[in-house]
Short mmCIF file of C-alpha atoms in Angstrom, two decimals:
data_model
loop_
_atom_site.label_atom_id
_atom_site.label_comp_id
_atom_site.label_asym_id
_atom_site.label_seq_id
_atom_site.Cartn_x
_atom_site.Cartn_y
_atom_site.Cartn_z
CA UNK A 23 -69.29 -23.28 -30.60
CA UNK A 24 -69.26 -22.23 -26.78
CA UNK A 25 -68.27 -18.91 -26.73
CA UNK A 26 -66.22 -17.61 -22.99
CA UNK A 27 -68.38 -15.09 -21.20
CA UNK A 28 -66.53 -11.58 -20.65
CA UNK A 29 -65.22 -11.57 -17.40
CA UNK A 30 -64.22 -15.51 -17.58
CA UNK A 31 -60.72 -16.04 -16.17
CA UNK A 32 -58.49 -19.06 -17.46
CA UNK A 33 -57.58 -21.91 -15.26
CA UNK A 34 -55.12 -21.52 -13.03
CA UNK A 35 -53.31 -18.84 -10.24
CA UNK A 36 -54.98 -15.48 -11.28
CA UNK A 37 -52.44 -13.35 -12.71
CA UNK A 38 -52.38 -10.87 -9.95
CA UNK A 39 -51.57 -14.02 -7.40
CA UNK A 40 -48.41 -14.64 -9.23
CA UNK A 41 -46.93 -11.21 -9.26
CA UNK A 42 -47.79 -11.09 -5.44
CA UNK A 43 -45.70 -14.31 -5.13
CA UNK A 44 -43.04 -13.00 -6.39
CA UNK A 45 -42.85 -9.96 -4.67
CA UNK A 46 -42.91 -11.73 -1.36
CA UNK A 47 -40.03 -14.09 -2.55
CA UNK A 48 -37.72 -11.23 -3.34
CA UNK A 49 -38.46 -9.79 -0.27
CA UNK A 50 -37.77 -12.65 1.43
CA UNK A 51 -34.58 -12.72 -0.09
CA UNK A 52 -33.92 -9.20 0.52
CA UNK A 53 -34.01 -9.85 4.12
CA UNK A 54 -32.58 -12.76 3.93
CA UNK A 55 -29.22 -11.20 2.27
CA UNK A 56 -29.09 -8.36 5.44
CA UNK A 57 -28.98 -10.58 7.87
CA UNK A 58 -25.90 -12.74 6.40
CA UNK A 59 -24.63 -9.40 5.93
CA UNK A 60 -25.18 -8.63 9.85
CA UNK A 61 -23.70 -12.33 10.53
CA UNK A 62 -20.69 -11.92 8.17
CA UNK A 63 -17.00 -12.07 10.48
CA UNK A 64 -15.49 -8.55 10.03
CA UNK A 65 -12.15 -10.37 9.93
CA UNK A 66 -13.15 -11.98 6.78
CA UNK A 67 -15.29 -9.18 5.37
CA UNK A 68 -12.10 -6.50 5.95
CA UNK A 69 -10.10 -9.39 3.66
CA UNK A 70 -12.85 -9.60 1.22
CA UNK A 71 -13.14 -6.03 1.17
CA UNK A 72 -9.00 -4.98 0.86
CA UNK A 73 -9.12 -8.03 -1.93
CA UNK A 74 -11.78 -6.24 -4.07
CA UNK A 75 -10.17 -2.86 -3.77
CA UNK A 76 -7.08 -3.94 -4.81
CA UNK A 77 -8.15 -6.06 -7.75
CA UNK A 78 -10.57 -3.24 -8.95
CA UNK A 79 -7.82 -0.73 -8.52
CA UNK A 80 -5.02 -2.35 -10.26
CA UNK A 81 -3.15 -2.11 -6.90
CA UNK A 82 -1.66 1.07 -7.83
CA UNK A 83 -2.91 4.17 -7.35
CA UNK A 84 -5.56 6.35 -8.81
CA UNK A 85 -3.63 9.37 -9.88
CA UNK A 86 -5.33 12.46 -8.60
CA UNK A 87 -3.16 14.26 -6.39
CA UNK A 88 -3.54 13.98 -2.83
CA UNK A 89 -1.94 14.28 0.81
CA UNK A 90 -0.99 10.79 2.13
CA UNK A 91 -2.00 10.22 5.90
CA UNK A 92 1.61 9.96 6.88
CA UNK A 93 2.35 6.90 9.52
CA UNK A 94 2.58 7.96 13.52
CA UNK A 95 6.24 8.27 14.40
CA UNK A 96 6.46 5.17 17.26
CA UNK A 97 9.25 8.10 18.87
CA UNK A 98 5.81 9.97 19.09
CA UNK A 99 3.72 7.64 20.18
CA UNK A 100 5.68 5.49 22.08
CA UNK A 101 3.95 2.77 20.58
CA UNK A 102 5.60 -0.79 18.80
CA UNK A 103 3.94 -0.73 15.36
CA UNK A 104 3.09 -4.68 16.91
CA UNK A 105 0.30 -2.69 18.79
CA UNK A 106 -1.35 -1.28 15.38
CA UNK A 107 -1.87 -4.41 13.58
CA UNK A 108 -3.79 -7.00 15.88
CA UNK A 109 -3.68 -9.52 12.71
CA UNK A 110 -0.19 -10.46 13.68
CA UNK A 111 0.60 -13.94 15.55
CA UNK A 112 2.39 -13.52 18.10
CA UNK A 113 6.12 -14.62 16.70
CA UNK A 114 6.08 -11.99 14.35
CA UNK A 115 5.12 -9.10 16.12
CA UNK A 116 8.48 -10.11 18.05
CA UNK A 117 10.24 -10.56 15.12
CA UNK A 118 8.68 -6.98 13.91
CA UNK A 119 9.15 -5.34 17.00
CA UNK A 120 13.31 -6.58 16.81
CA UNK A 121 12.96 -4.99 13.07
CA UNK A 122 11.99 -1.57 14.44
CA UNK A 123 14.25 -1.12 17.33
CA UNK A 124 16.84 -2.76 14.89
CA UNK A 125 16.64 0.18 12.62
CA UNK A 126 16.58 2.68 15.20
CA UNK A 127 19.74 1.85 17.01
CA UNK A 128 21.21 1.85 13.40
CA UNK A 129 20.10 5.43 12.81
CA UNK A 130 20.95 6.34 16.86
CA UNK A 131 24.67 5.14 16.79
CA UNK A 132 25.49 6.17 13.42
CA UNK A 133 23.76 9.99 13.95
CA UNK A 134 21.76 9.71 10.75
CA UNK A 135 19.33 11.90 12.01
CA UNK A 136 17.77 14.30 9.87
CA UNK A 137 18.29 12.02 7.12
CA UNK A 138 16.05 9.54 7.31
CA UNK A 139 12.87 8.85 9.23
CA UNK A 140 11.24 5.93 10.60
CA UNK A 141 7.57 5.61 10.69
CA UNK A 142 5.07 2.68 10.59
CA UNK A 143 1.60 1.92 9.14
CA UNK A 144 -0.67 -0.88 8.14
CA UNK A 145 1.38 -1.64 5.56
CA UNK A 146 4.74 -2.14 7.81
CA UNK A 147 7.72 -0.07 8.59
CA UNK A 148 8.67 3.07 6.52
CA UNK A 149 12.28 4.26 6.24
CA UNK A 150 12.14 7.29 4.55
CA UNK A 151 15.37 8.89 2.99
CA UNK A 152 15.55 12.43 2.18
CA UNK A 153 16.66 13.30 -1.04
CA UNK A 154 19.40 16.18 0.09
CA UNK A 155 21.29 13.15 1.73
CA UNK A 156 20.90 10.72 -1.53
CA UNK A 157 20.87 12.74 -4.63
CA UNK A 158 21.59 16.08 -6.51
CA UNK A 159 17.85 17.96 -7.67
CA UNK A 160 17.28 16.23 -10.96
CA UNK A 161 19.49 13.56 -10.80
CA UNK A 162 18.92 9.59 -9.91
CA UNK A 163 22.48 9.21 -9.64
CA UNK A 164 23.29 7.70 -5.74
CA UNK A 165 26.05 10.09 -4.11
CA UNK A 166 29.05 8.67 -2.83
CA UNK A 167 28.17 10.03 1.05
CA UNK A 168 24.97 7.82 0.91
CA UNK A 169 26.66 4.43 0.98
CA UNK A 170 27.32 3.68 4.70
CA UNK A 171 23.78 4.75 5.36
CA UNK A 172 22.12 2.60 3.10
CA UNK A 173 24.68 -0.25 3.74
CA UNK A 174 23.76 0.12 7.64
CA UNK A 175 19.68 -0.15 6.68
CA UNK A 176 20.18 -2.42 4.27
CA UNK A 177 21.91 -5.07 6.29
CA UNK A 178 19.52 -4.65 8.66
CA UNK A 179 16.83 -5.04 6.92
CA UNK A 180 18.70 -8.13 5.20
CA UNK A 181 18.94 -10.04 8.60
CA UNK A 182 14.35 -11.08 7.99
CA UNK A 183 13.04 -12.11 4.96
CA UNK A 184 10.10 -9.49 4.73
CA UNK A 185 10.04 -8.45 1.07
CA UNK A 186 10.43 -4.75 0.58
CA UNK A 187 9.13 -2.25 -1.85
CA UNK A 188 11.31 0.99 -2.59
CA UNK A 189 9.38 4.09 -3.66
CA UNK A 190 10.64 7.25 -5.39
CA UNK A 191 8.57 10.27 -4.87
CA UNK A 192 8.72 14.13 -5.91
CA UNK A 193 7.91 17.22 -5.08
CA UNK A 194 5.43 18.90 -7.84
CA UNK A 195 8.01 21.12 -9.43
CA UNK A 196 8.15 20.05 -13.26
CA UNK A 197 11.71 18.51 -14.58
CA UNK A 198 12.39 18.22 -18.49
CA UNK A 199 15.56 17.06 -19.68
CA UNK A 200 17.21 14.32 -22.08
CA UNK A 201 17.23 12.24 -19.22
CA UNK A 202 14.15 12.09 -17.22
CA UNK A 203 11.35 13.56 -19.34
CA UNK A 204 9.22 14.27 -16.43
CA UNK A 205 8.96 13.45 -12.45
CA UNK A 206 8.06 9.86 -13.34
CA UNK A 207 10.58 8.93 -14.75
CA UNK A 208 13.04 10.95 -12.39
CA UNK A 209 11.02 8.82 -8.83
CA UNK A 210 11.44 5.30 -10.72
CA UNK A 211 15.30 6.06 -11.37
CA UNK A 212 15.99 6.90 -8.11
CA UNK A 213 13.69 4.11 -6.71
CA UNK A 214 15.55 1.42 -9.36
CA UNK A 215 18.98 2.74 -7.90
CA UNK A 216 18.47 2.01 -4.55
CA UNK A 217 17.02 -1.18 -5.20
CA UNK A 218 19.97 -2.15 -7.17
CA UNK A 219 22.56 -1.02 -4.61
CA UNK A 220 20.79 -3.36 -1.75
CA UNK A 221 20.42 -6.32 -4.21
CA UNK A 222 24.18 -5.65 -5.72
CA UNK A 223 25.86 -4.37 -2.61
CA UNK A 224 24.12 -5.58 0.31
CA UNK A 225 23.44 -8.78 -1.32
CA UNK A 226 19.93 -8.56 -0.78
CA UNK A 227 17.61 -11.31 -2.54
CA UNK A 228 15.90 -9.80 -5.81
CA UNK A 229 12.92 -11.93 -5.46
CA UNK A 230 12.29 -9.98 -1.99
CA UNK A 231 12.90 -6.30 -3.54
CA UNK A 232 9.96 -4.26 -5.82
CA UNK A 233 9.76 -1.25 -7.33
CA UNK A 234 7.84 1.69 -8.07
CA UNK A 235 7.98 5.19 -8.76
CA UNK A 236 4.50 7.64 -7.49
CA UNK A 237 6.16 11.19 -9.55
CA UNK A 238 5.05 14.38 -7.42
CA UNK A 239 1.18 12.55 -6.88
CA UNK A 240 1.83 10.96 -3.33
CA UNK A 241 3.08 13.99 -1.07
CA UNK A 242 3.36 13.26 2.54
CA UNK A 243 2.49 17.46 3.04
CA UNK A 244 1.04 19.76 0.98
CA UNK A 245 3.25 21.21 -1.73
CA UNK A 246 2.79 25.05 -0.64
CA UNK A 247 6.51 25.98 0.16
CA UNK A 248 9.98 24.96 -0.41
CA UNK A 249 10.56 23.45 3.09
CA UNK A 250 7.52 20.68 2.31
CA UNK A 251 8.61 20.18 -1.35
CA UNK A 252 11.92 19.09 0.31
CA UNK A 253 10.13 16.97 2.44
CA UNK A 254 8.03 15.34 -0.14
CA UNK A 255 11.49 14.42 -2.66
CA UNK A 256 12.39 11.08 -0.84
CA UNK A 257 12.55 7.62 -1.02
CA UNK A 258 11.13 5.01 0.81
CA UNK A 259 11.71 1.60 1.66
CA UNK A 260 8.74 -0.14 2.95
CA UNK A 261 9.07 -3.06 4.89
CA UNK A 262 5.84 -4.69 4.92
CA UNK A 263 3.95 -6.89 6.86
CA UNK A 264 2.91 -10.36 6.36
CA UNK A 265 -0.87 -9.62 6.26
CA UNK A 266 -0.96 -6.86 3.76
CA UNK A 267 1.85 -9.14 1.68
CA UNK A 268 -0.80 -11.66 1.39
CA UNK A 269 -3.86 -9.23 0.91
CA UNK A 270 -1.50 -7.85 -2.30
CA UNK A 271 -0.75 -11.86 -3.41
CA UNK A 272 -4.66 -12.62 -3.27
CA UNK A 273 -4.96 -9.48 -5.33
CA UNK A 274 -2.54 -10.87 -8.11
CA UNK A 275 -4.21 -13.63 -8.05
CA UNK A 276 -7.29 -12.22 -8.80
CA UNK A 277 -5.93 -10.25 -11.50
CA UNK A 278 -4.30 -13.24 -12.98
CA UNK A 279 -7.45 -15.68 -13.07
CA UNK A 280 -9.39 -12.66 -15.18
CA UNK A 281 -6.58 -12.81 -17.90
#
């Protein structure tokens, strides 16, 4: 029998040949991946990008306790909130631009001042409603002196077909009784009462309307006296755009295709 010598190697690629090979093909790769990073639209990467947050978040939020970036006042700025959100064609930002000054003259001839605010963001146009004009402190119940100002928005808002979501928010002092166990449940009342008076009274279509309810963990200021806790008990009604609308749908239907 023929018996190898020692330092014989099999046939073949040495072994130290093939690991090199491989190193240079994930390198290759490597390099290859940053430069369709450094190609990649930032159109398409911001939709990829608000897609994956969303779906990894739940589209809600996270539930630490923080200080929302409130929206610049366009009576501030002197800005349309067109101007903020280049995304828009240019039909709609007419259309959103009507909404705003819409809402405004509302709140101008009817001296509603100091009860509601207007503001916009990425998301669309906020109407804010303070709680001193809409409820009693602990209570969800809708007073009586309310009605012709949410009638007024509410028709408004009724005249385009932008769906809406009403928020009820808090400020961080703690509420216990038989009826609202905590600020939850006292911001999704008063959020599910609204939302029923423009769908029941202002004939509003339900399909258009959601709902949520953020407690005392989405203050627009810091809760440090009793002038921004009155700030922070409100209730919105966001008007939102068409872009973010379809950034949330593409989120559901992420969501839905992992169930």
């Amino acid at each position: 029998m023929v018996k190898r010598k020692p330092n014989e190697q099999p046939a073949g690629l040495p072994i130290w040949l093939q690991t090199y090979g491989d190193m240079v093909t994930l390198v290759l790769t490597f390099f290859v991946a940053l430069y369709a990073m450094s190609s990649l639209d930032q159109h398409k990467y911001d939709q990829m990008s608000n897609s994956l947050r969303m779906a990894l978040s739940g589209g809600a939020g996270n539930g630490n306790i923080g200080v929302l970036k409130s929206g610049k006042s366009i009576v501030e700025t002197g800005l349309a909130p067109v101007t903020s959100n280049p995304r828009m064609g240019e039909a709609e930002a007419q259309a959103w631009q009507n909404m705003y000054s819409s809402v405004k003259s509302v709140i101008d001839q009817n001296n509603f001042h100091g009860r509601v605010e207007v503001s916009y963001s990425e998301y669309g146009i906020t109407i804010s409603f303070k709680e001193k004009s809409f409820f009693q402190i602990g209570s969800a119940d809708i007073l009586r002196e309310a009605y012709s100002l949410l009638n007024e928005v509410g028709t408004t808002i009724n005249k385009q077909t932008y769906p809406i979501r009403v928020e009820g928010h808090t400020c961080d002092l703690p509420i216990s009784n038989s009826r609202y166990p905590s600020n939850w449940e006292l911001s999704v009342m008063r959020a599910v009462n609204v939302a029923k008076y423009l769908i029941e009274s202002v004939k509003m279509a339900p399909d258009r309307v959601a709902v949520a309810g953020y407690g005392q963990y989405r203050p627009i200021v810091p809760n440090t006296n009793e002038e921004n806790r009155a700030r922070n008990r409100r209730v919105d009604i966001i008007i939102i755009n068409s872009f973010y609308n379809h950034q949330e749908g593409q989120s559901r239907g992420i969501q839905n295709g992992k169930q």
